[in-house]
Amino acid sequence: MNGYFRRPAGVKDYLPPKVRKKRRIEKVIVEIFEKWGYEEVIAPSFEYLETFGKTGKSVAEKVFKFFDRHGEAMALRPDITTSIARMVATHYSNHREPLRFYYLGNVFRFQEPRKGRDQEFYQIGCELMGIAGLEADVEIILLASHILEQIGIKDFLINIGHTKFLEGLLDELDDNPSLKDSIAQAIKEKNFVWLKNLMEESNTKPDIKNKFLALPGFYGGAEIFHELEKLPSNKKCTEALSELKRVWNMLKQFTSIQLTFDPGLARGMDYYTGIVFEIYSPKSGFPLGGGGRYDSLLDNFNGYRPATGFALTEDVILSILEGDMEDIYEPYYLYYNPSKYMEAFQKAEELRRQGYIVKMVPDKNV
Amino acid sequence: MNGYFRRPAGVKDYLPPKVRKKRRIEKVIVEIFEKWGYEEVIAPSFEYLETFGKTGKSVAEKVFKFFDRHGEAMALRPDITTSIARMVATHYSNHREPLRFYYLGNVFRFQEPRKGRDQEFYQIGCELMGIAGLEADVEIILLASHILEQIGIKDFLINIGHTKFLEGLLDELDDNPSLKDSIAQAIKEKNFVWLKNLMEESNTKPDIKNKFLALPGFYGGAEIFHELEKLPSNKKCTEALSELKRVWNMLKQFTSIQLTFDPGLARGMDYYTGIVFEIYSPKSGFPLGGGGRYDSLLDNFNGYRPATGFALTEDVILSILEGDMEDIYEPYYLYYNPSKYMEAFQKAEELRRQGYIVKMVPDKNV
């Protein structure tokens, strides 16, 4: 006996009762993806480190790196969307029709496990590539909602935003890029105190400053749009707001979807370029998933292709649902005397043909 | 456009037609495992490097290593059996009934991709823990055969051996451990020339030497047992031969199984302790899978537990079968005018409820 059976921090062992529930949920989700015309792909678990160069700073810090035999730097995928973008660049460069893909896979991120975050966790997601119109954003959000409803998550809330809205607002500031980055960060984190300090450093006119100071408070329903129209504005902001309103109005036709709007919504990835969203439930402290438009990610590989998608964090969903799921597992235990194994085996086979799950167990007293 | 869309050597992109075939095969295999009372587990993709310390020298060389935030050495799993042994140590230390687990998962090994070997590949396998009797070895081999038959592999051959037979033979040599290791390696590789050179260095008596020189030629059917009885022998050899004969006779009751016997059969892992086997098909240059008994692996964690199992290399099986599998995929393409998206979406939903796969495609001319 020794200590070699420690499990690394932030990774999980899935034992059979949990796996059965996980597979049941996946089956429902896969059927929906298939019906909606999404086709499954499987990406490699690692890519060249540089492939994830555009995934985002906050993710780059969390990448597990290693070197291959030839000394080239590899990265365990921290995100599957980037891998799929690379796959599309490799295999579909001449394909111009919309592409719809889904995946079930694990991702890897250096994280502090004591904060409840895993270093390896499972995602289920999809990508819709080749449709520039807002209806693709709507399809993706409807699909995510439909999946959550079908697997039995009743009380989720979808928070939407637009990357260009905050970008446009920041263009109105007369500050250096580093200060602008900090201001953006303070708004994303809804950190009023930090934002106030930053605004004191800012060279921007006082009336615009005051409007910025109000920003972290903007979060809610359709009434927010009116408030936002009072803010400093330019073409970028106006277009972003207009896109948000159109998506909002289409989604509002589905009364089952609870929507909120957050102008400072930021997802962890740097590749988003339009409508973004994050999904929450009162039953978990972690988002259930999220996604958005990433029209320029494919530019990093082999040319522009509009794209949007989302990923659900399967482990969060499983933790919400598993308590209410029954584990139905009723095997037939067939006890046999080892000296008469072959007879018992024939009996087991007969029972299996009849549909039973048969576990053979040696017992000298039989 | 740039070069970031290179894919690392030795990893694969699975595109939808291949994934559909892969999932069809997996479904058949999973149903069989379930019927036989095996339950699915999911192990972490990486463990502490030391966890794989007993997996074997040939595997240890191929491990992808990396360091976590605290500077501890981790290894991407080169093998799933070792991870499951660690899981059993963690969660089932007080469980004394037989345990049956199966898994579908990827493993990672540093390999030279130009030799056709992948650095990441998929295995489907199982472990039967807690039964010391030979009927467990028989169950495992019957299960592997049954799976291969059911997925449509008609012409496979199972080559069986016993780790203790060669160990016993080597005990008869009057040589140092390093020379014995080389002799064992030459026999495993069926390298007659190397074996001849090693025997010239050996201090063993000429009559025993001559018998060793004949060893790489031993391979075939039941007649081999008679030949082997002429070899230098001891308790270890006799017991190994007796176990092999008993397993052989049980398996021979299934006429569909083509069996061969190879006294030098060695699997890549060092943890095997008894009956081992490897599965071949004339349709592939790589083994389809293999397995065997590994009674002492769990000793490395928290105490003795007899165990046996096998793994199929899913990629090899898929490459054999996929050419003859039809890819049935018939989506309904619903063309819509983007200005009337919501109407088209309702139509798509209706078709999906009727069972269709519906892909929505924008078309301004509709």
XYZ file of C-alpha atoms in Angstrom:
732
model
C 0.000 0.000 0.000
C 1.341 3.420 -0.872
C 0.284 6.885 -1.947
C 0.265 6.346 -5.700
C -3.487 6.247 -5.776
C -3.932 9.946 -5.198
C -6.054 11.596 -7.868
C -4.810 14.933 -9.224
C -6.743 18.001 -8.038
C -9.553 19.255 -10.259
C -10.186 16.081 -12.225
C -13.043 13.654 -11.643
C -13.691 9.937 -11.456
C -17.097 9.188 -12.958
C -18.461 6.034 -11.354
C -21.273 4.016 -12.950
C -24.352 5.676 -11.354
C -23.099 9.109 -12.433
C -22.071 7.856 -15.900
C -25.553 6.406 -16.487
C -27.109 9.806 -15.732
C -24.510 11.608 -17.845
C -25.219 9.320 -20.801
C -28.994 9.737 -20.433
C -28.657 13.519 -20.595
C -26.264 13.299 -23.552
C -28.667 11.069 -25.456
C -31.419 13.702 -25.240
C -29.037 16.472 -26.273
C -27.563 14.504 -29.181
C -31.033 13.736 -30.534
C -31.882 17.439 -30.538
C -28.621 18.445 -32.229
C -29.236 15.802 -34.888
C -32.812 16.941 -35.527
C -31.592 20.507 -35.966
C -29.131 19.370 -38.628
C -25.964 19.493 -36.548
C -23.424 16.740 -37.221
C -20.940 15.421 -34.711
C -17.207 16.002 -35.034
C -14.376 14.843 -32.792
C -11.356 17.104 -32.498
C -7.906 16.073 -31.249
C -7.299 16.610 -27.535
C -4.258 18.729 -28.284
C -3.157 21.183 -30.956
C -0.065 23.275 -31.587
C 0.058 25.877 -28.824
C -0.061 28.671 -31.427
C -3.463 27.419 -32.645
C -4.964 28.705 -29.409
C -3.143 32.039 -29.764
C -6.374 33.842 -30.631
C -8.585 32.113 -28.106
C -7.983 34.826 -25.556
C -5.612 36.071 -22.892
C -7.665 34.788 -19.987
C -7.662 31.324 -21.556
C -4.013 31.404 -22.693
C -2.966 31.709 -19.042
C -4.810 28.522 -18.241
C -3.438 26.294 -21.009
C -1.697 23.043 -20.111
C 1.428 22.964 -22.292
C 3.748 20.130 -23.175
C 6.348 19.378 -25.799
C 6.298 16.689 -28.440
C 9.325 14.595 -29.443
C 10.474 17.255 -31.872
C 10.383 19.959 -29.208
C 7.275 21.665 -30.564
C 4.941 23.248 -28.027
C 1.533 21.618 -27.761
C -1.532 22.612 -25.764
C -4.296 20.470 -24.323
C -7.403 22.125 -25.724
C -8.811 24.744 -23.318
C -11.741 25.248 -25.699
C -13.220 23.144 -28.518
C -14.509 25.967 -30.747
C -10.944 26.909 -31.699
C -10.145 23.280 -32.568
C -13.239 23.074 -34.752
C -12.311 26.340 -36.481
C -8.903 24.775 -37.214
C -10.626 21.584 -38.485
C -12.875 23.625 -40.766
C -9.790 25.420 -42.096
C -8.152 22.030 -42.754
C -11.086 20.224 -44.360
C -13.786 22.636 -45.530
C -11.896 25.518 -47.107
C -13.844 25.182 -50.355
C -17.199 24.504 -48.745
C -19.497 27.534 -48.928
C -22.823 26.177 -47.601
C -23.601 26.610 -43.893
C -21.834 24.076 -41.662
C -23.426 22.800 -38.481
C -21.314 20.795 -36.040
C -21.743 19.551 -32.516
C -19.349 17.939 -30.109
C -19.128 16.269 -26.733
C -15.683 16.611 -25.284
C -13.411 17.433 -22.438
C -11.410 20.631 -22.094
C -8.436 21.385 -19.887
C -7.698 24.521 -17.908
C -5.245 25.285 -15.137
C -7.576 26.417 -12.359
C -7.650 26.554 -8.622
C -9.673 23.471 -7.710
C -10.450 24.825 -4.268
C -12.698 27.406 -5.927
C -14.832 24.541 -7.214
C -13.471 24.745 -10.724
C -12.303 21.629 -12.501
C -9.071 21.370 -14.449
C -10.654 18.855 -16.824
C -14.354 19.172 -17.550
C -16.860 18.162 -20.181
C -18.574 20.437 -22.654
C -21.369 19.801 -25.123
C -21.620 22.424 -27.786
C -22.191 23.348 -31.369
C -21.006 25.676 -34.097
C -23.032 27.198 -36.916
C -20.674 28.507 -39.581
C -21.444 30.376 -42.779
C -24.529 32.420 -41.847
C -23.850 36.119 -41.280
C -27.470 37.041 -40.546
C -28.854 37.513 -37.058
C -31.141 34.530 -37.546
C -28.046 32.353 -36.908
C -27.635 34.021 -33.493
C -31.335 33.394 -32.871
C -31.046 29.722 -33.941
C -28.161 29.161 -31.554
C -29.957 30.710 -28.575
C -33.217 28.873 -29.366
C -31.290 25.623 -29.670
C -29.568 26.109 -26.311
C -32.927 26.926 -24.690
C -34.664 23.973 -26.306
C -31.967 21.611 -25.067
C -32.141 22.926 -21.506
C -35.931 22.615 -21.464
C -35.832 19.082 -22.850
C -33.310 17.805 -20.318
C -35.451 19.230 -17.542
C -33.788 22.481 -16.509
C -36.778 24.685 -15.832
C -35.541 27.933 -14.417
C -32.634 29.043 -16.563
C -32.029 32.626 -17.586
C -30.207 33.778 -20.701
C -28.209 36.949 -20.356
C -27.329 38.534 -23.680
C -24.909 41.248 -24.718
C -22.972 42.469 -27.727
C -19.192 42.799 -27.840
C -19.389 45.819 -30.164
C -21.543 47.866 -27.776
C -18.855 48.171 -25.121
C -16.178 48.592 -27.822
C -18.146 51.520 -29.263
C -18.559 53.133 -25.836
C -14.842 52.877 -25.154
C -14.151 54.686 -28.449
C -15.782 57.731 -26.837
C -13.133 57.931 -24.106
C -10.102 60.204 -24.540
C -7.780 57.763 -22.797
C -4.836 55.499 -23.574
C -5.515 51.840 -24.516
C -4.269 50.482 -21.214
C -6.664 52.676 -19.207
C -9.480 51.767 -21.614
C -8.761 48.072 -21.052
C -8.998 48.566 -17.300
C -12.244 50.511 -17.653
C -13.699 47.739 -19.819
C -12.611 45.187 -17.228
C -14.209 47.146 -14.379
C -17.509 47.343 -16.309
C -17.406 43.602 -17.140
C -16.781 42.773 -13.489
C -19.453 45.277 -12.362
C -16.811 46.695 -10.041
C -18.163 50.188 -9.239
C -15.348 51.119 -6.899
C -12.604 50.274 -9.381
C -14.509 52.049 -12.160
C -14.826 55.175 -10.027
C -11.067 55.221 -9.386
C -10.317 54.728 -13.070
C -12.683 57.520 -14.051
C -10.782 59.856 -11.751
C -7.634 59.116 -13.820
C -9.506 59.556 -17.089
C -9.109 62.592 -19.382
C -12.650 62.303 -20.637
C -15.232 65.097 -20.257
C -17.203 64.986 -16.984
C -20.650 64.422 -18.561
C -19.394 61.303 -20.415
C -17.596 60.130 -17.270
C -20.857 60.272 -15.361
C -22.575 58.145 -17.949
C -19.811 55.547 -17.718
C -20.135 55.472 -13.980
C -23.760 54.403 -14.387
C -22.891 51.470 -16.667
C -22.304 48.620 -14.229
C -25.850 49.190 -12.991
C -27.354 48.420 -16.380
C -28.697 44.925 -16.295
C -32.230 43.770 -16.807
C -35.050 43.633 -19.328
C -36.152 45.641 -22.355
C -36.302 48.890 -20.328
C -32.479 48.881 -20.405
C -32.510 49.734 -24.107
C -34.038 53.147 -23.324
C -31.418 53.837 -20.678
C -28.645 52.865 -23.076
C -29.837 55.294 -25.703
C -28.943 58.115 -23.293
C -25.271 57.053 -23.263
C -22.522 58.537 -25.497
C -23.064 56.905 -28.810
C -21.515 56.285 -32.215
C -22.135 54.026 -35.210
C -20.694 50.939 -33.487
C -22.932 51.397 -30.447
C -26.016 52.098 -32.513
C -25.515 49.047 -34.713
C -24.856 46.805 -31.736
C -27.998 48.057 -29.977
C -30.029 47.596 -33.135
C -28.820 43.975 -33.487
C -29.544 43.301 -29.835
C -33.073 44.663 -30.147
C -33.817 42.555 -33.223
C -32.541 39.366 -31.580
C -34.389 40.255 -28.376
C -37.661 40.717 -30.243
C -37.337 37.424 -32.101
C -36.517 35.526 -28.906
C -39.356 37.220 -27.014
C -41.803 35.301 -29.208
C -40.866 32.274 -27.089
C -42.433 33.045 -23.745
C -40.574 30.213 -22.056
C -37.217 31.964 -22.473
C -36.221 34.268 -19.628
C -33.974 36.934 -21.123
C -31.891 39.619 -19.516
C -29.596 42.120 -21.136
C -26.162 43.133 -19.890
C -24.124 45.687 -21.866
C -20.965 44.630 -20.044
C -21.360 40.903 -20.669
C -17.989 39.448 -21.539
C -17.199 35.836 -22.163
C -13.764 34.413 -21.414
C -12.718 34.166 -25.045
C -11.303 37.067 -27.091
C -12.705 35.801 -30.372
C -16.293 37.032 -29.972
C -17.438 39.724 -32.408
C -21.176 40.219 -31.909
C -24.090 38.871 -29.914
C -22.845 36.920 -26.898
C -24.799 35.161 -24.169
C -24.397 33.297 -20.931
C -26.873 30.953 -19.270
C -27.531 30.850 -15.531
C -29.666 28.912 -13.131
C -30.396 29.712 -9.481
C -29.346 26.101 -8.787
C -25.679 26.690 -9.611
C -23.036 29.288 -8.851
C -21.416 28.582 -12.230
C -22.848 29.445 -15.650
C -24.522 26.484 -17.384
C -22.900 27.559 -20.615
C -22.755 30.334 -23.116
C -21.646 31.333 -26.538
C -21.826 33.938 -29.221
C -20.721 35.121 -32.613
C -17.061 34.814 -33.588
C -16.882 36.001 -37.194
C -13.144 36.660 -37.223
C -11.818 33.467 -35.586
C -11.664 31.663 -38.923
C -9.677 34.582 -40.340
C -6.789 33.374 -38.196
C -6.782 30.130 -40.126
C -7.761 30.428 -43.763
C -10.196 33.172 -44.388
C -13.312 34.881 -43.177
C -16.377 32.833 -42.382
C -19.171 34.152 -40.168
C -19.824 31.833 -37.249
C -21.658 31.480 -33.994
C -22.051 28.726 -31.426
C -22.361 27.787 -27.791
C -21.084 25.303 -25.269
C -22.868 23.896 -22.255
C -20.769 22.853 -19.287
C -21.953 19.308 -18.868
C -20.628 18.920 -15.336
C -22.651 21.940 -14.137
C -25.802 20.614 -15.815
C -25.244 17.138 -14.390
C -24.782 18.542 -10.896
C -28.109 20.413 -11.185
C -30.039 17.427 -12.534
C -28.517 14.354 -10.937
C -30.152 14.730 -7.540
C -33.593 14.383 -9.117
C -32.660 11.557 -11.504
C -33.266 8.003 -10.445
C -30.470 5.507 -11.147
C -32.277 2.559 -12.649
C -29.934 -0.440 -12.760
C -31.220 -3.933 -12.132
C -28.779 -6.651 -13.095
C -29.467 -10.361 -12.656
C -26.781 -11.994 -10.481
C -26.088 -15.498 -11.719
C -24.165 -17.456 -9.065
C -22.155 -20.363 -10.422
C -19.941 -23.135 -9.187
C -16.559 -22.603 -10.912
C -16.380 -26.309 -11.785
C -19.570 -25.888 -13.851
C -18.738 -22.567 -15.463
C -19.560 -23.461 -19.051
C -23.089 -24.591 -18.157
C -23.654 -21.387 -16.204
C -22.305 -19.365 -19.115
C -24.876 -20.925 -21.464
C -27.613 -20.023 -18.986
C -26.285 -16.440 -18.814
C -26.306 -16.174 -22.598
C -29.912 -17.350 -22.698
C -30.917 -14.715 -20.160
C -29.025 -12.013 -22.092
C -30.885 -12.948 -25.250
C -34.090 -12.433 -23.267
C -32.920 -8.913 -22.456
C -31.451 -9.309 -18.977
C -28.260 -7.739 -17.738
C -26.415 -10.759 -16.308
C -23.471 -10.586 -13.902
C -21.840 -13.948 -13.245
C -20.541 -14.421 -9.700
C -18.509 -17.439 -8.525
C -19.901 -19.217 -5.472
C -18.588 -22.626 -4.413
C -21.796 -23.319 -2.517
C -24.011 -23.302 -5.604
C -4.132 33.276 -43.937
C -1.246 31.674 -42.097
C 0.145 28.332 -40.986
C -1.630 28.056 -37.630
C -4.030 25.519 -39.001
C -1.505 22.701 -39.087
C -2.682 19.653 -37.185
C -0.122 17.950 -34.937
C 1.259 14.676 -36.259
C -0.401 11.488 -35.088
C -3.752 12.940 -34.054
C -6.958 12.739 -36.041
C -9.868 14.935 -37.059
C -13.044 12.860 -37.079
C -15.469 14.380 -39.569
C -19.206 13.570 -39.497
C -19.335 10.541 -41.845
C -16.591 8.819 -39.827
C -18.133 9.858 -36.497
C -21.502 8.363 -37.505
C -19.803 5.020 -38.219
C -17.755 5.225 -35.026
C -20.889 5.864 -32.951
C -22.793 3.004 -34.646
C -20.008 0.568 -33.756
C -19.793 1.910 -30.204
C -23.537 1.495 -29.714
C -23.325 -2.232 -30.527
C -20.316 -2.683 -28.245
C -21.866 -0.749 -25.358
C -25.043 -2.844 -25.546
C -22.993 -6.031 -25.262
C -20.925 -4.748 -22.336
C -24.133 -3.748 -20.574
C -25.767 -7.133 -21.153
C -22.711 -8.860 -19.729
C -22.998 -6.781 -16.559
C -20.176 -4.334 -17.227
C -20.789 -0.755 -16.111
C -19.243 2.300 -17.675
C -16.681 4.425 -15.881
C -14.905 7.566 -17.043
C -11.385 8.141 -15.811
C -9.514 11.453 -15.825
C -7.362 12.095 -18.900
C -4.322 12.582 -16.726
C -2.949 11.211 -13.480
C 0.170 11.768 -11.397
C 3.102 10.488 -13.457
C 3.988 8.022 -10.685
C 0.569 6.340 -11.045
C 1.779 4.916 -14.360
C 5.071 3.793 -12.803
C 4.008 0.147 -12.935
C 2.404 0.221 -16.362
C 5.602 -0.846 -18.051
C 8.935 0.362 -19.353
C 7.885 0.321 -22.998
C 4.889 2.475 -22.116
C 6.758 4.759 -19.704
C 8.988 5.888 -22.583
C 5.927 6.969 -24.511
C 4.197 9.014 -21.830
C 3.336 12.671 -22.515
C 4.361 14.532 -19.383
C 3.495 17.981 -18.153
C 3.586 19.896 -14.902
C 0.693 21.330 -12.965
C 0.715 24.735 -11.240
C 2.337 23.279 -8.158
C 5.165 21.758 -10.194
C 3.936 18.187 -9.844
C 4.575 15.858 -12.777
C 1.448 14.659 -14.568
C 1.012 12.159 -17.384
C -1.634 11.976 -20.073
C -2.925 8.437 -19.697
C -1.060 6.014 -21.997
C -3.403 3.260 -20.843
C -6.821 3.246 -19.179
C -6.481 0.009 -17.163
C -4.001 1.668 -14.811
C -6.360 4.628 -14.306
C -9.224 2.274 -13.502
C -7.043 0.337 -11.058
C -6.318 3.687 -9.352
C -10.063 4.510 -9.359
C -10.887 1.153 -7.782
C -8.254 1.820 -5.136
C -9.842 5.232 -4.456
C -13.506 4.201 -4.382
C -13.926 0.443 -3.936
C -11.350 -0.518 -1.343
C -14.006 -2.160 0.847
C -15.944 -3.752 -1.983
C -15.311 -7.510 -2.190
C -17.775 -8.651 -4.882
C -16.545 -8.901 -8.491
C -16.391 -5.531 -10.264
C -17.052 -5.211 -13.996
C -16.238 -1.951 -15.723
C -16.043 -0.808 -19.312
C -14.788 2.397 -20.862
C -14.558 4.261 -24.135
C -11.654 6.635 -24.103
C -8.622 8.108 -25.709
C -5.031 7.296 -24.760
C -1.859 9.195 -25.527
C 1.522 7.833 -26.549
C 4.593 9.446 -28.032
C 4.990 7.506 -31.266
C 6.459 7.959 -34.684
C 3.413 8.857 -36.774
C 5.186 7.923 -40.000
C 4.975 4.294 -38.909
C 1.181 4.620 -39.005
C 0.849 4.843 -35.250
C -1.290 7.541 -33.693
C -0.224 9.641 -30.729
C -3.833 9.928 -29.579
C -6.143 7.015 -30.252
C -9.392 5.566 -28.950
C -9.786 2.375 -26.983
C -12.872 0.492 -25.873
C -12.197 -1.958 -23.130
C -13.247 -3.589 -19.922
C -11.935 -4.835 -16.613
C -13.168 -7.772 -14.553
C -11.818 -7.488 -11.019
C -12.190 -9.850 -8.115
C -12.309 -13.290 -9.786
C -9.109 -15.312 -9.454
C -10.401 -18.356 -11.348
C -9.611 -19.068 -14.984
C -13.271 -18.637 -15.877
C -12.650 -14.878 -15.629
C -9.961 -15.201 -18.332
C -12.428 -17.209 -20.380
C -15.206 -14.633 -19.898
C -12.935 -11.841 -21.076
C -11.846 -13.692 -24.222
C -15.410 -14.789 -25.018
C -16.606 -11.222 -24.539
C -13.956 -9.817 -26.884
C -14.845 -12.465 -29.488
C -18.561 -11.870 -29.134
C -18.081 -8.123 -29.624
C -15.945 -8.584 -32.728
C -18.479 -10.983 -34.237
C -21.394 -8.674 -33.517
C -19.780 -5.627 -35.077
C -19.062 -7.654 -38.196
C -15.383 -8.608 -37.992
C -15.433 -12.117 -39.368
C -11.867 -13.303 -39.664
C -10.144 -12.414 -36.448
C -7.678 -14.648 -34.696
C -6.920 -14.709 -30.990
C -3.359 -15.483 -30.046
C -2.965 -16.533 -26.426
C 0.024 -16.926 -24.151
C 0.936 -16.913 -20.471
C 3.445 -14.554 -18.895
C 4.567 -17.197 -16.374
C 5.563 -19.719 -19.033
C 8.414 -17.622 -20.405
C 9.317 -16.506 -16.866
C 9.626 -20.170 -15.859
C 11.779 -21.006 -18.859
C 14.112 -18.115 -18.120
C 14.569 -19.450 -14.560
C 16.299 -22.453 -16.187
C 19.066 -20.289 -17.638
C 22.352 -19.871 -15.743
C 22.732 -16.245 -16.840
C 22.662 -12.762 -15.368
C 19.352 -10.815 -15.319
C 20.402 -8.447 -18.081
C 21.216 -11.294 -20.495
C 17.958 -13.026 -19.496
C 16.025 -9.841 -20.308
C 17.618 -9.716 -23.747
C 16.848 -13.386 -24.364
C 13.228 -12.817 -23.372
C 13.066 -9.834 -25.699
C 14.514 -11.830 -28.629
C 11.928 -14.583 -28.090
C 9.075 -12.048 -27.862
C 10.221 -10.410 -31.081
C 10.774 -13.819 -32.750
C 14.243 -12.576 -33.640
C 16.144 -15.839 -34.335
C 19.431 -14.133 -35.262
C 19.575 -12.062 -32.090
C 18.590 -15.086 -29.995
C 21.403 -17.132 -31.579
C 23.971 -14.447 -30.722
C 22.681 -14.207 -27.151
C 22.823 -17.970 -26.727
C 26.480 -17.903 -27.734
C 27.120 -15.557 -24.772
C 25.074 -17.726 -22.422
C 26.595 -19.968 -19.708
C 23.741 -22.436 -19.952
C 24.252 -26.116 -20.825
C 24.190 -26.855 -24.592
C 21.100 -29.101 -24.533
C 19.026 -26.387 -22.848
C 20.477 -23.791 -25.230
C 19.266 -25.819 -28.185
C 15.776 -25.956 -26.802
C 15.723 -22.177 -26.358
C 16.879 -21.716 -29.925
C 13.767 -23.554 -31.091
C 11.393 -21.297 -29.123
C 10.669 -18.494 -31.595
C 9.366 -21.160 -33.978
C 6.667 -22.256 -31.568
C 3.423 -20.738 -32.686
C 0.242 -22.430 -33.766
C -2.499 -24.754 -32.549
C -2.908 -27.414 -29.878
C 0.030 -29.443 -31.254
C 2.332 -26.809 -29.756
C 1.517 -28.039 -26.254
C 3.239 -31.363 -27.010
C 6.295 -29.580 -28.330
C 6.448 -27.380 -25.254
C 6.413 -30.339 -22.904
C 9.842 -31.281 -24.319
C 11.325 -27.970 -23.140
C 13.238 -27.479 -19.847
C 10.528 -27.264 -17.264
C 9.781 -26.331 -13.684
C 6.720 -25.670 -11.513
C 6.109 -22.231 -13.033
C 6.166 -23.588 -16.585
C 3.979 -26.570 -15.742
C 1.365 -24.452 -14.025
C 1.326 -21.936 -16.852
C 0.911 -24.703 -19.440
C -1.833 -26.306 -17.398
C -3.753 -22.989 -17.200
C -3.286 -22.414 -20.915
C -4.638 -25.875 -21.725
C -7.688 -25.415 -19.524
C -8.532 -22.034 -21.055
C -7.856 -23.416 -24.538
C -10.237 -26.312 -23.985
C -13.014 -24.084 -22.704
C -12.655 -21.665 -25.605
C -12.506 -24.507 -28.138
C -16.154 -25.226 -27.358
C -16.879 -22.108 -29.413
C -16.040 -23.182 -32.928
C -16.258 -19.649 -34.230
C -13.134 -18.613 -32.313
C -9.848 -19.073 -34.164
C -7.189 -19.621 -31.536
C -3.431 -19.779 -31.774
C -0.901 -20.202 -29.041
C 2.369 -18.307 -28.725
C 4.665 -19.012 -25.745
C 6.532 -15.767 -26.400
C 3.465 -13.539 -26.558
C 4.192 -10.335 -24.722
C 1.942 -7.351 -24.419
C 3.336 -3.858 -24.034
C 2.443 -3.579 -20.360
C 4.561 -4.962 -17.516
C 1.598 -5.567 -15.252
C 0.410 -8.859 -16.760
C 0.655 -11.937 -14.538
C -1.089 -14.797 -16.348
C -3.080 -15.560 -19.472
C -2.538 -12.813 -22.068
C -3.938 -12.489 -25.566
C -3.761 -10.384 -28.670
C -6.296 -10.182 -31.500
C -5.357 -9.972 -35.167
C -7.117 -9.704 -38.486
C -5.617 -10.190 -41.960
C -7.217 -6.818 -42.777
C -4.879 -4.806 -40.546
C -1.177 -4.668 -39.835
C -1.933 -3.602 -36.253
C -3.517 -5.755 -33.528
C -7.242 -5.109 -33.058
C -6.734 -5.279 -29.336
C -5.633 -7.524 -26.542
C -5.568 -8.025 -22.843
C -4.865 -10.404 -20.045
C -4.634 -11.024 -16.348
C -2.974 -8.442 -14.116
C -3.383 -9.735 -10.571
C -0.646 -7.596 -9.048
C -1.446 -4.173 -10.533
C -3.872 -3.347 -7.734
C -1.165 -4.273 -5.221
C 0.572 -1.063 -6.278
C -2.392 0.893 -5.031
C -4.161 -0.561 -2.026
C -3.975 -4.275 -1.930
C -4.239 -7.447 -3.933
C -7.228 -7.999 -6.146
C -7.197 -10.510 -9.016
C -8.111 -8.862 -12.289
C -8.251 -9.358 -16.018
C -9.447 -7.278 -18.945
C -8.923 -6.243 -22.510
C -8.919 -3.192 -24.747
C -9.864 -2.953 -28.400
C -8.175 -0.287 -30.476
C -11.218 1.438 -31.883
C -9.342 3.201 -34.680
C -8.030 -0.121 -36.043
C -11.510 -1.649 -35.911
C -13.056 1.396 -37.566
C -10.483 1.310 -40.368
C -11.346 -2.357 -41.039
C -15.100 -1.817 -41.017
C -15.699 1.658 -42.392
C -15.181 0.800 -46.056
C -18.123 -1.606 -45.954
C -20.398 0.643 -43.887
C -22.842 2.871 -45.644
C -23.135 6.445 -44.370
C -26.863 6.995 -44.132
C -27.537 10.696 -43.673
C -30.520 12.365 -45.284
C -31.269 15.814 -43.934
C -34.106 18.002 -45.185
C -32.775 21.360 -46.424
C -35.241 24.093 -45.609
C -34.425 27.226 -47.621
C -35.740 30.431 -46.117
C -35.825 34.111 -46.878
C -34.036 35.804 -43.944
C -36.824 38.391 -43.693
C -39.263 35.562 -42.948
C -37.063 33.545 -40.621
C -39.529 33.032 -37.788
C -42.152 31.525 -40.107
C -39.541 29.208 -41.587
C -38.400 28.240 -38.084
C -41.946 27.187 -37.153
C -42.071 25.053 -40.294
C -38.689 23.485 -39.379
C -39.952 22.678 -35.888
C -43.015 20.980 -37.329
C -40.836 18.838 -39.608
C -38.536 17.947 -36.698
C -41.527 16.811 -34.649
C -42.395 14.546 -37.585
C -38.907 13.009 -37.325
C -36.992 14.886 -39.992
C -33.468 16.201 -39.680
C -33.884 19.821 -40.774
C -31.061 22.121 -41.828
C -32.145 25.722 -42.369
C -30.322 27.522 -45.192
C -30.723 31.234 -46.009
C -31.668 32.003 -49.599
C -32.819 35.476 -50.627
C -34.547 34.039 -53.697
C -37.049 31.978 -51.706
